[in-house]
Coordinates of C-alpha atoms in Angstrom, one line a residue:
X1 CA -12.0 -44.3 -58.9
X2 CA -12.7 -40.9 -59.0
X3 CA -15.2 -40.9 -56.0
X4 CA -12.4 -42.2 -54.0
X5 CA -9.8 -39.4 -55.3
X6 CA -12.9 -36.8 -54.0
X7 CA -13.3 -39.5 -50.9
X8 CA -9.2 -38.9 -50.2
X9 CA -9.2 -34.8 -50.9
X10 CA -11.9 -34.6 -48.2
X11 CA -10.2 -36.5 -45.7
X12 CA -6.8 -34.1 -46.5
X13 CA -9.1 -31.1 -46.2
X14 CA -10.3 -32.5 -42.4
X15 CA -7.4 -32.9 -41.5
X16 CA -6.0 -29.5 -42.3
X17 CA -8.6 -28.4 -41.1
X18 CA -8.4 -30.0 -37.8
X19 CA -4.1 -29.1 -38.2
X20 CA -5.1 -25.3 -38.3
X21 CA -7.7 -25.2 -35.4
X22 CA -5.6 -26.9 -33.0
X23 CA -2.7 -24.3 -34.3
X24 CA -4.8 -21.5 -33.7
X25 CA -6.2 -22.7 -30.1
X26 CA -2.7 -23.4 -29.1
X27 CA -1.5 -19.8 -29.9
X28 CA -4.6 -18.3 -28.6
X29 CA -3.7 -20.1 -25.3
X30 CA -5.8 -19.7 -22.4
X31 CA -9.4 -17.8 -22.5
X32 CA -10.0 -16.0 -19.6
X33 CA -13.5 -16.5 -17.7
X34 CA -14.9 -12.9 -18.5
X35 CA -18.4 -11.9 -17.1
X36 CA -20.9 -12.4 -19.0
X37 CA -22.4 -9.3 -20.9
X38 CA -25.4 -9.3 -19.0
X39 CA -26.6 -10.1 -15.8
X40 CA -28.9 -12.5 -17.2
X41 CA -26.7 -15.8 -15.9
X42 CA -26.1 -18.0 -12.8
X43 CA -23.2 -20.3 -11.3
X44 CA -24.8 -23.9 -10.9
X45 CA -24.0 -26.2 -8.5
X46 CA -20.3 -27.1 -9.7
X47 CA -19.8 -23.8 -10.3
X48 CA -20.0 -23.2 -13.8
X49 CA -21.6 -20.7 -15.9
X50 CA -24.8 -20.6 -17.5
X51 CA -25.5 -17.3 -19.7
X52 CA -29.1 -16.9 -20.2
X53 CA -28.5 -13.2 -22.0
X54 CA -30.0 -14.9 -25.4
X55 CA -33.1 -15.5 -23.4
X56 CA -33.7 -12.0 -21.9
X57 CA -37.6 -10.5 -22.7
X58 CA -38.5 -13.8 -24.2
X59 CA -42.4 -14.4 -22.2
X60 CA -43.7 -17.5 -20.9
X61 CA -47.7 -17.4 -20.2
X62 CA -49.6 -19.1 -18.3
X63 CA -53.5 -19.1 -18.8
X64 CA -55.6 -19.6 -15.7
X65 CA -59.4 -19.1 -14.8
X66 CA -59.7 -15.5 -14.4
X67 CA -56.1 -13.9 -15.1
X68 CA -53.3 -15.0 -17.0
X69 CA -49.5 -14.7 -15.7
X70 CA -46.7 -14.1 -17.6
X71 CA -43.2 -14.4 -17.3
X72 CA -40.5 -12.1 -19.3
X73 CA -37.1 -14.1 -18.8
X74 CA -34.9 -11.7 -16.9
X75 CA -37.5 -9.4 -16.9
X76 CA -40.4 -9.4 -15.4
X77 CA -43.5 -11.0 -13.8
X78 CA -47.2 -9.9 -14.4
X79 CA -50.8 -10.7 -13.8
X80 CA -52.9 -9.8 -16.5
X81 CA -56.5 -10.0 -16.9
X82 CA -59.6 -7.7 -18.1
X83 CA -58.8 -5.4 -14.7
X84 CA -55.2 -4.3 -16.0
X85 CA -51.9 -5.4 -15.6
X86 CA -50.5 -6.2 -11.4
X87 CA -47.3 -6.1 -11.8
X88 CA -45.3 -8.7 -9.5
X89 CA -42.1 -7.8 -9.6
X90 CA -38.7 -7.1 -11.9
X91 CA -35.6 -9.0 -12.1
X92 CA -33.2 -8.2 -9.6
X93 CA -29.6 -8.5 -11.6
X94 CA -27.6 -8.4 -8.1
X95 CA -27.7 -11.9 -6.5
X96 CA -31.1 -12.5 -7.9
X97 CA -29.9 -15.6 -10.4
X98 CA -28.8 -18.3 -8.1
X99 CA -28.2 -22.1 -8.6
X100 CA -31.4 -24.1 -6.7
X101 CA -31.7 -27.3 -4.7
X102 CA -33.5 -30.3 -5.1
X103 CA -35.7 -30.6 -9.2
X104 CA -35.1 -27.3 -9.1
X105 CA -32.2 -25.7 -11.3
X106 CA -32.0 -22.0 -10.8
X107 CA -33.8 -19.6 -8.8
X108 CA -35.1 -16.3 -10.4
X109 CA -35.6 -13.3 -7.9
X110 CA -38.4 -10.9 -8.9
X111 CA -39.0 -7.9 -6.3
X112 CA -40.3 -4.2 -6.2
X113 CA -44.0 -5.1 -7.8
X114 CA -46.6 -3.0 -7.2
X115 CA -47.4 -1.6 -4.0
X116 CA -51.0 -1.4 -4.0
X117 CA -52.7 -3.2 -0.5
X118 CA -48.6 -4.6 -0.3
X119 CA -47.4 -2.1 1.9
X120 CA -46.4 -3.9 4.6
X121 CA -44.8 -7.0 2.8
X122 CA -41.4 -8.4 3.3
X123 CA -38.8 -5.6 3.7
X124 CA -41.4 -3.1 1.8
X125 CA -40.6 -4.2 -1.5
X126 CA -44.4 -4.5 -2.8
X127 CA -45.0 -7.6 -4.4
X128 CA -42.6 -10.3 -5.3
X129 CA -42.1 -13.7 -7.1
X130 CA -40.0 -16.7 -7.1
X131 CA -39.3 -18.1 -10.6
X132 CA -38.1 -22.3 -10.1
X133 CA -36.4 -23.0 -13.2
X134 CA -36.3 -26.6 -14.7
X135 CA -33.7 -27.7 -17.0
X136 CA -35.9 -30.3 -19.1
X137 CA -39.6 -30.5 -19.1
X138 CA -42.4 -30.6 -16.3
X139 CA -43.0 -33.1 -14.1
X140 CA -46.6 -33.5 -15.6
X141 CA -45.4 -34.2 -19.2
X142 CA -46.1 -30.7 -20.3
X143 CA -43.2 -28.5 -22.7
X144 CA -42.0 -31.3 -25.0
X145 CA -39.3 -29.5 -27.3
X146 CA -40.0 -25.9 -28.3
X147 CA -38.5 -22.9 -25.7
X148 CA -40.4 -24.7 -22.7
X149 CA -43.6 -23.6 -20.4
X150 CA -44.9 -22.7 -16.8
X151 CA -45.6 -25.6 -15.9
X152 CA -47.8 -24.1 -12.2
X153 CA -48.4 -21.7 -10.5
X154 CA -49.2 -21.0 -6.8
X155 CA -50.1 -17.8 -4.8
X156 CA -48.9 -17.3 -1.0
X157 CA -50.6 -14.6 -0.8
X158 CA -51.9 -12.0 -2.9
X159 CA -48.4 -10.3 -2.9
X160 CA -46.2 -13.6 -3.2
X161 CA -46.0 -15.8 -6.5
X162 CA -44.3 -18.8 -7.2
X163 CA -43.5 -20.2 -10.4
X164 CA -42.3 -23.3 -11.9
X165 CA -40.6 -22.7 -15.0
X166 CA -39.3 -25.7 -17.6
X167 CA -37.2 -24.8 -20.6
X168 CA -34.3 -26.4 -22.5
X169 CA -31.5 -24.8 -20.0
X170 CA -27.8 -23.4 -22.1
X171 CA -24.9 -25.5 -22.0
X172 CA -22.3 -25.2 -18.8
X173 CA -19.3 -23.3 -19.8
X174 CA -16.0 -22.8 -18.0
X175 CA -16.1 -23.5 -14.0
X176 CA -15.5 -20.1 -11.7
X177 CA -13.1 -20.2 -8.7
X178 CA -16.1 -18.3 -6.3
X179 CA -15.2 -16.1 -4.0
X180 CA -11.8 -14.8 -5.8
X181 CA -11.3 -10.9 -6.2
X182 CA -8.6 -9.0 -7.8
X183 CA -8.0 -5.1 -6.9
X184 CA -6.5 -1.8 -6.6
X185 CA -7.6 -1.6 -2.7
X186 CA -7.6 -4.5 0.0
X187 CA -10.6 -6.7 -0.7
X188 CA -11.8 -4.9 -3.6
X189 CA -12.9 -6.2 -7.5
X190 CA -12.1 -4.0 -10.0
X191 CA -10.3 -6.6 -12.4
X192 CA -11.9 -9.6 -11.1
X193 CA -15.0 -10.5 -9.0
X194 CA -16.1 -13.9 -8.0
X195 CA -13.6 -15.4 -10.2
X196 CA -14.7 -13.8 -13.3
X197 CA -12.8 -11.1 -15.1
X198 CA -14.9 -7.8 -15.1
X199 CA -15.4 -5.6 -18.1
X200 CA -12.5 -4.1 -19.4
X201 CA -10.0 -6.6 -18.5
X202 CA -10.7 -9.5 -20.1
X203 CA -8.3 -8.2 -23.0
X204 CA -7.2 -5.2 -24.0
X205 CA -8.6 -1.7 -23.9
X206 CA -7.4 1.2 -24.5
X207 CA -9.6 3.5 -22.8
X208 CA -8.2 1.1 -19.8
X209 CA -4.7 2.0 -20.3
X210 CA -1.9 3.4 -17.3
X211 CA -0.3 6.1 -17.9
X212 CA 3.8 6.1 -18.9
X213 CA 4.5 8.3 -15.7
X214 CA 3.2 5.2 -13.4
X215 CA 5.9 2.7 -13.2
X216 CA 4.4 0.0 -10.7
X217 CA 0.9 -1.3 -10.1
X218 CA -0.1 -2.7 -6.9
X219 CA -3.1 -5.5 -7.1
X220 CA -4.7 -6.9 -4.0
X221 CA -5.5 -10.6 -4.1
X222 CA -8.2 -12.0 -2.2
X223 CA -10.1 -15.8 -1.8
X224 CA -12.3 -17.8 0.6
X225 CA -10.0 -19.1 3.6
X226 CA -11.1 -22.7 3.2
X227 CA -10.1 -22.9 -0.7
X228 CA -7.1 -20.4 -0.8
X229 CA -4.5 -22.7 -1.3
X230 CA -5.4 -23.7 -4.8
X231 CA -4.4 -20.5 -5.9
X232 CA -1.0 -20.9 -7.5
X233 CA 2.2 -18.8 -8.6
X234 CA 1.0 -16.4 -10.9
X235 CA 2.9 -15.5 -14.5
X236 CA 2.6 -12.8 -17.2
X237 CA 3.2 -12.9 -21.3
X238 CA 4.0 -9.0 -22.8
X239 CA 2.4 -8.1 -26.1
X240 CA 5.1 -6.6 -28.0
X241 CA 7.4 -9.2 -26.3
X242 CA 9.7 -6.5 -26.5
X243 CA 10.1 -2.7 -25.5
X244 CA 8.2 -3.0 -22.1
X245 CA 10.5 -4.4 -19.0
X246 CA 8.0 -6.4 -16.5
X247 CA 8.5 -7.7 -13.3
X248 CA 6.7 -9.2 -10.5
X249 CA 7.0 -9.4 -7.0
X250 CA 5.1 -8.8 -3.9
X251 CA 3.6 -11.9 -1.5
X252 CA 0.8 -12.3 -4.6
X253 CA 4.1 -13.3 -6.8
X254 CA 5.2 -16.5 -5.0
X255 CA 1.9 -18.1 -4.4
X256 CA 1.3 -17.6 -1.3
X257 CA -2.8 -18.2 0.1
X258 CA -4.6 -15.3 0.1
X259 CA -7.6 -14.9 2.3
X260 CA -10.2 -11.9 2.8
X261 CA -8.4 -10.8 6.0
X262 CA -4.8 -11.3 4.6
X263 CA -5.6 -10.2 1.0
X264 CA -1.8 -11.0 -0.5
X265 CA -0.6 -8.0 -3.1
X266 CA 0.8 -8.5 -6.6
X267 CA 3.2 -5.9 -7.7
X268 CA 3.9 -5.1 -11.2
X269 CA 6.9 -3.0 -11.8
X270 CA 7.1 -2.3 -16.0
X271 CA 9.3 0.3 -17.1
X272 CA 9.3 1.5 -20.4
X273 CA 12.7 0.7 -22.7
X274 CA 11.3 2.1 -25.6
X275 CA 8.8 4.3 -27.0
X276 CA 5.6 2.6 -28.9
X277 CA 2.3 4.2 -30.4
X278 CA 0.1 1.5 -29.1
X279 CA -0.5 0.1 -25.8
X280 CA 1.4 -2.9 -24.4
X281 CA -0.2 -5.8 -23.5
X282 CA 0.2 -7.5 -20.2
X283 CA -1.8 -11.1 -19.5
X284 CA -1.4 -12.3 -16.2
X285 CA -2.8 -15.7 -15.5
X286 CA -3.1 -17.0 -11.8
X287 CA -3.5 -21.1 -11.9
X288 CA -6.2 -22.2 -9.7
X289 CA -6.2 -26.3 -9.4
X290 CA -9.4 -27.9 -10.2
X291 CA -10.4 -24.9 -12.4
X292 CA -9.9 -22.5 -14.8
X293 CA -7.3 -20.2 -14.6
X294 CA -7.8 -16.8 -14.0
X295 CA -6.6 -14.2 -16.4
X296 CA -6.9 -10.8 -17.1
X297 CA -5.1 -7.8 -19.3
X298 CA -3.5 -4.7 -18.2
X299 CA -2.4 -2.1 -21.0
X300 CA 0.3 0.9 -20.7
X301 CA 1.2 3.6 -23.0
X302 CA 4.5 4.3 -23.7
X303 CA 5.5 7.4 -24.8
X304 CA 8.9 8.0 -24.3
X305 CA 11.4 5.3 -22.4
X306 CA 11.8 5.1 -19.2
X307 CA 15.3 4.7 -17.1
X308 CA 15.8 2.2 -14.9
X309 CA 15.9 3.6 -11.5
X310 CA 16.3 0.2 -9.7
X311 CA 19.9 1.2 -9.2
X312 CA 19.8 4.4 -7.8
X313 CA 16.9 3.0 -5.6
X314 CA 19.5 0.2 -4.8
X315 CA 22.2 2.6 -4.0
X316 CA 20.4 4.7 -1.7
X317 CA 19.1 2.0 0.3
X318 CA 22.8 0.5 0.4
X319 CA 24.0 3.9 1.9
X320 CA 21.2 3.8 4.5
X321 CA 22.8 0.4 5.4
X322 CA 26.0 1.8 6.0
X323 CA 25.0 4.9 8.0
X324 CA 23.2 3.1 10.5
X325 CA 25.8 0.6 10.7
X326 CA 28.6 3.3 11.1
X327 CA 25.6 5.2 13.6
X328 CA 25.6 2.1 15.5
X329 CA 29.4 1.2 15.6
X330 CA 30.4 4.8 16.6
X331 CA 27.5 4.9 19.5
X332 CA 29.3 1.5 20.8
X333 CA 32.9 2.4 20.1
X334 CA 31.6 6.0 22.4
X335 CA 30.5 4.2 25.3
X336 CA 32.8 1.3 25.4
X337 CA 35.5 3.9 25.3
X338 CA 34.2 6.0 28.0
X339 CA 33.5 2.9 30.4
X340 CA 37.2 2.0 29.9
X341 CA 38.7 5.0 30.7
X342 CA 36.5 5.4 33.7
X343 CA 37.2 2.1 35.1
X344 CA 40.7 1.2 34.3
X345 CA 42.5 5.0 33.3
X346 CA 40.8 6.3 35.8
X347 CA 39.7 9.2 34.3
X348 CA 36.4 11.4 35.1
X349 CA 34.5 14.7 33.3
X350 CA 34.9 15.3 29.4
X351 CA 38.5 13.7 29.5
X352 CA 36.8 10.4 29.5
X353 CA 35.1 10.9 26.0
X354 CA 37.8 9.0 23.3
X355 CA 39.0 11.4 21.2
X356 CA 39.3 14.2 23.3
X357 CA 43.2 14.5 23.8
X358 CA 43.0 14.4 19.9
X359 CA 40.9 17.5 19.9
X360 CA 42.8 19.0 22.4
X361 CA 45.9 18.5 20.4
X362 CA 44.3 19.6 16.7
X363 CA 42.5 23.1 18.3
X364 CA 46.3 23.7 20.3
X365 CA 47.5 23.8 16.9
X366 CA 45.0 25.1 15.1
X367 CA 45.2 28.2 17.6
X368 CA 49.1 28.7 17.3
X369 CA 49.0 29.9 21.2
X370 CA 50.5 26.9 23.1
X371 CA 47.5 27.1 25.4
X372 CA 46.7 24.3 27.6
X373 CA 44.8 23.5 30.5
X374 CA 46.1 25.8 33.8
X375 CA 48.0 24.1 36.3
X376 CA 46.8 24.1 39.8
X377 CA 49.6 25.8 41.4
X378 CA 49.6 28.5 38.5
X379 CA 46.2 29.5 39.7
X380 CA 47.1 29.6 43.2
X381 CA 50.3 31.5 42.6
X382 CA 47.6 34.1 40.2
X383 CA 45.4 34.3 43.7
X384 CA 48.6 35.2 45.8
X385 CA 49.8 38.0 43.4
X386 CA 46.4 39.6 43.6
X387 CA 46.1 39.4 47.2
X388 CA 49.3 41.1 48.1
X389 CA 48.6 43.7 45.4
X390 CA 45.6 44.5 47.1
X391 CA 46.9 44.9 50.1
X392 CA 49.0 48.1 49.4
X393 CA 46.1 50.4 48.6
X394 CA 45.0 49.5 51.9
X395 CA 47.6 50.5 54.1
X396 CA 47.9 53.6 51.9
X397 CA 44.6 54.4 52.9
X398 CA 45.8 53.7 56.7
X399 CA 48.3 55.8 56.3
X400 CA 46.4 58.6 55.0
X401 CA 44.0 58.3 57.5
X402 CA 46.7 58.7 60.3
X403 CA 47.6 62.2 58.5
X404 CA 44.0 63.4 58.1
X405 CA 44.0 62.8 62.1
X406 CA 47.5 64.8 62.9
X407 CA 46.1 67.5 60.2
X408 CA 42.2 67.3 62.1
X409 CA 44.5 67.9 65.5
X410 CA 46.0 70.7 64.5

């Protein structure tokens, strides 16, 4: 009897237990696929992760007749023997961890050994080795349990080494979308490269944070043609839920394929509404079908609350509208006017332009004179008058002439 009250208290604590982790994964949500903390890893061939950084340093030797070679994971290749160490090569940590083909797992890349009577080897880098890793054991039977063994090795030449590695391989985690980037710039990675979040965005950081001044982000999105339409319509979550105002928009927001030529943008317009001491969380997530989603954080201080300028934005663009409207309608209303008044008034010269007998009318009475445009006969009647007054003086001039002569006579 009581063993099966302890039997029953055990199965209640399970089950709590099992109550509270599922609770707890629920609220955590979504983990984004972060890079791993070194650059010991590789993507295998369905794209998933395998983090080797627990296996970094850790040797493999392999004893032969007149030199040993040893093999520092993630490290390191050397010859050793009672000469001295020959060093073939050290792990390259960019592109140099690579799924293989065939028995062969992953592909180690080992390059910049020593140069000595390897001076003119493959693109100068000295000598080099190729570490074939096997997940499991050799084909020979060797390496059963324990961290594994070399199971051979061969020598192209005396500056190339190959080497056949067996060890109990780390479990697959999460699958990677390859290829995807997230930016500040057109086709760049700062928040996310190859489908992995990069340091400093897979949650928050405050060292990481924007400034309250900047009120919109702009973040380039980028993906392999042939799989760019599994990237879906993005969303966000705010941490406060409240006090930060967040919006999305941009070609990035509706889901549209990006592609490494037409990278799509994502813009995040945030605004503060109210002050807050710490840094507000922002975790956007972009569904990718048939793998994990990817997510990252971005942080911004608030220091003081922002206004919301949307409307004033809105309300200038509205009365840009309008003047090129009313631009528009006047240069039509101009020109239709004129053509009508020049076809069917008959009218030619500045009289044409609409309007003008308006003006006329408004600067008549603005001027008080009663001035309008001279008639023709007024201005030949004004030519007359000064032609006959200038006559006079000339026969005045006759006449004085005649008595200069009679006085020159006498």
């Amino acid at each position: 009897m009581r063993s099966e009250g302890c039997h029953l208290k055990a199965s209640l604590l399970d089950y709590l237990l099992i109550l509270v982790t599922a609770v707890v994964l629920q609220g955590l949500g979504t983990v984004a696929v972060a890079v791993p903390r070194s650059k010991c890893y590789a993507l295998d061939n369905s794209s998933r992760i395998v983090d080797f950084s627990s296996w970094i340093g850790l040797p493999f030797e392999y004893e032969d007749k007149d030199s040993d070679l040893v093999v520092r994971f993630c490290k390191d290749v050397e010859r050793r023997s009672q000469m001295g160490y020959v060093d073939f090569g050290r792990f390259d940590g960019f592109n140099g961890f690579v799924a293989g083909s065939g028995h062969v797992d992953f592909v180690q890349g080992f390059y910049n050994g020593d140069l000595l009577k390897c001076e003119d080897s493959y693109d100068k880098r000295g000598r080099t080795a190729q570490v074939n890793i096997i997940c499991g054991n050799c084909s020979n039977g060797q390496c059963k349990g324990g961290f594994g063994c070399i199971c051979r090795v061969t020598y192209e030449s005396s500056c190339r080494a190959f080497v056949e590695l067996a060890i109990p391989c780390e479990k697959p985690g999460p699958r990677v979308f390859e290829g995807f980037t997230v930016g500040f710039n057109p086709r760049s990675s700062e928040i996310v490269y190859n489908g992995m979040t990069q340091i400093g965005f897979q949650r928050s950081h405050h060292e990481f944070s924007f400034r309250t001044e900047q009120i919109n982000v702009a973040l380039y999105i980028s993906a392999i043609a042939s799989v760019s339409t599994l990237v879906r319509k993005p969303s966000f979550k705010v941490s406060p839920e409240k006090g930060l105002n967040v919006k999305l928009s941009g070609s990035g927001a509706t889901g549209s394929p990006p592609t490494t030529l037409s990278p799509t943008v994502l813009i995040v317009d945030w605004r503060c509404e109210k002050s807050h001491s710490m840094p507000f969380e922002v975790n956007i997530t972009i569904p990718i079908e048939g793998y994990e989603p990817v997510q990252f954080f971005l942080t911004k201080m608030c220091e003081y609350r922002q206004d919301q300028g949307g409307d004033s934005a809105r309300g200038w663009a509205t009365f840009g509208v309008i003047s090129c409207i009313f631009i528009v309608a006047s240069t039509l209303f101009c020109c239709g006017g004129f053509i009508y008044k020049t076809r069917v008034e008959r009218v030619h010269g500045i009289d044409a332009l609409p309007g003008m007998t308006i003006l006329s009318a408004c600067l008549e009475t603005v001027s008080g004179a009663g001035q309008s445009y001279s008639r023709a006969e007024d201005l030949n009647s004004g030519f007359t008058n000064e032609a006959s007054w200038e006559h006079h003086p000339a026969a005045a001039q006759g006449t004085r002439t005649t008595s200069e002569r009679k006085y020159g006579s006498i």
